[in-house]
Amino acid sequence: NTMTKDLTNIINIIEKNIQYLKNCLDLTEAHITWGSRSIKKKYSNIKVTLTNKMREQLIDKINYENMLQS
């Protein structure tokens, strides 16, 4: 089924996005831990953005997986 194949591809892309965002968060955490005060502030703001994007991707993944199971 083409729809199943498309949904599977979308889920795979989302999983790659999530992994990329996790890597970005790891790097951001390092800057927050070891950076100067201004760097910590800058990367704390970036962390909020990355966390929100990851949350969106996780919700998308759940929604697409539910569609796949329907």
PDB file of C-alpha atoms in Angstrom:
ATOM      1  CA  ASN A   1       0.000   0.000   0.000  1.00  0.00           C
ATOM      2  CA  THR A   2       1.368   3.379  -1.069  1.00  0.00           C
ATOM      3  CA  MET A   3      -0.067   5.228   1.931  1.00  0.00           C
ATOM      4  CA  THR A   4       1.585   2.777   4.339  1.00  0.00           C
ATOM      5  CA  LYS A   5       4.898   3.209   2.540  1.00  0.00           C
ATOM      6  CA  ASP A   6       4.588   7.004   2.638  1.00  0.00           C
ATOM      7  CA  LEU A   7       3.728   7.005   6.335  1.00  0.00           C
ATOM      8  CA  THR A   8       6.677   4.723   7.081  1.00  0.00           C
ATOM      9  CA  ASN A   9       8.999   7.074   5.183  1.00  0.00           C
ATOM     10  CA  ILE A  10       7.636  10.074   7.073  1.00  0.00           C
ATOM     11  CA  ILE A  11       8.128   8.298  10.411  1.00  0.00           C
ATOM     12  CA  ASN A  12      11.727   7.456   9.442  1.00  0.00           C
ATOM     13  CA  ILE A  13      12.408  11.098   8.584  1.00  0.00           C
ATOM     14  CA  ILE A  14      10.893  12.215  11.901  1.00  0.00           C
ATOM     15  CA  GLU A  15      13.105   9.710  13.765  1.00  0.00           C
ATOM     16  CA  LYS A  16      16.177  11.171  12.031  1.00  0.00           C
ATOM     17  CA  ASN A  17      15.003  14.682  12.947  1.00  0.00           C
ATOM     18  CA  ILE A  18      14.615  13.625  16.578  1.00  0.00           C
ATOM     19  CA  GLN A  19      18.133  12.154  16.622  1.00  0.00           C
ATOM     20  CA  TYR A  20      19.532  15.350  15.096  1.00  0.00           C
ATOM     21  CA  LEU A  21      17.722  17.472  17.698  1.00  0.00           C
ATOM     22  CA  LYS A  22      19.077  15.241  20.487  1.00  0.00           C
ATOM     23  CA  ASN A  23      22.598  15.806  19.179  1.00  0.00           C
ATOM     24  CA  CYS A  24      21.981  19.560  19.063  1.00  0.00           C
ATOM     25  CA  LEU A  25      20.670  19.469  22.638  1.00  0.00           C
ATOM     26  CA  ASP A  26      23.793  17.614  23.787  1.00  0.00           C
ATOM     27  CA  LEU A  27      25.988  20.304  22.249  1.00  0.00           C
ATOM     28  CA  THR A  28      23.787  23.014  23.729  1.00  0.00           C
ATOM     29  CA  GLU A  29      24.070  21.429  27.183  1.00  0.00           C
ATOM     30  CA  ALA A  30      27.843  21.475  26.868  1.00  0.00           C
ATOM     31  CA  HIS A  31      27.795  25.202  26.093  1.00  0.00           C
ATOM     32  CA  ILE A  32      25.479  25.825  29.048  1.00  0.00           C
ATOM     33  CA  THR A  33      27.689  23.770  31.373  1.00  0.00           C
ATOM     34  CA  TRP A  34      31.071  25.141  30.339  1.00  0.00           C
ATOM     35  CA  GLY A  35      30.330  28.550  28.829  1.00  0.00           C
ATOM     36  CA  SER A  36      30.580  32.033  30.213  1.00  0.00           C
ATOM     37  CA  ARG A  37      27.497  33.767  31.600  1.00  0.00           C
ATOM     38  CA  SER A  38      26.552  35.292  28.226  1.00  0.00           C
ATOM     39  CA  ILE A  39      27.073  31.956  26.448  1.00  0.00           C
ATOM     40  CA  LYS A  40      24.937  30.188  29.075  1.00  0.00           C
ATOM     41  CA  LYS A  41      22.130  32.705  28.531  1.00  0.00           C
ATOM     42  CA  LYS A  42      22.309  32.409  24.748  1.00  0.00           C
ATOM     43  CA  TYR A  43      22.308  28.605  24.762  1.00  0.00           C
ATOM     44  CA  SER A  44      19.594  28.404  27.413  1.00  0.00           C
ATOM     45  CA  ASN A  45      17.323  30.211  24.952  1.00  0.00           C
ATOM     46  CA  ILE A  46      18.415  27.875  22.164  1.00  0.00           C
ATOM     47  CA  LYS A  47      17.685  24.896  24.426  1.00  0.00           C
ATOM     48  CA  VAL A  48      14.074  26.042  24.847  1.00  0.00           C
ATOM     49  CA  THR A  49      13.648  26.247  21.080  1.00  0.00           C
ATOM     50  CA  LEU A  50      15.232  22.840  20.489  1.00  0.00           C
ATOM     51  CA  THR A  51      13.135  21.248  23.221  1.00  0.00           C
ATOM     52  CA  ASN A  52       9.951  22.651  21.688  1.00  0.00           C
ATOM     53  CA  LYS A  53      10.938  21.384  18.238  1.00  0.00           C
ATOM     54  CA  MET A  54      11.667  17.938  19.655  1.00  0.00           C
ATOM     55  CA  ARG A  55       8.297  17.887  21.409  1.00  0.00           C
ATOM     56  CA  GLU A  56       6.600  18.755  18.097  1.00  0.00           C
ATOM     57  CA  GLN A  57       8.453  15.976  16.311  1.00  0.00           C
ATOM     58  CA  LEU A  58       7.517  13.436  18.990  1.00  0.00           C
ATOM     59  CA  ILE A  59       3.845  14.428  18.715  1.00  0.00           C
ATOM     60  CA  ASP A  60       4.028  14.152  14.917  1.00  0.00           C
ATOM     61  CA  LYS A  61       5.602  10.716  15.221  1.00  0.00           C
ATOM     62  CA  ILE A  62       2.834   9.497  17.535  1.00  0.00           C
ATOM     63  CA  ASN A  63       0.172  10.877  15.205  1.00  0.00           C
ATOM     64  CA  TYR A  64       1.690   9.245  12.126  1.00  0.00           C
ATOM     65  CA  GLU A  65       2.146   5.935  13.939  1.00  0.00           C
ATOM     66  CA  ASN A  66      -1.521   6.051  14.927  1.00  0.00           C
ATOM     67  CA  MET A  67      -2.478   6.706  11.320  1.00  0.00           C
ATOM     68  CA  LEU A  68      -0.335   3.754  10.268  1.00  0.00           C
ATOM     69  CA  GLN A  69      -2.126   1.472  12.730  1.00  0.00           C
ATOM     70  CA  SER A  70      -5.606   2.616  11.620  1.00  0.00           C
TER      71      SER A  70
END
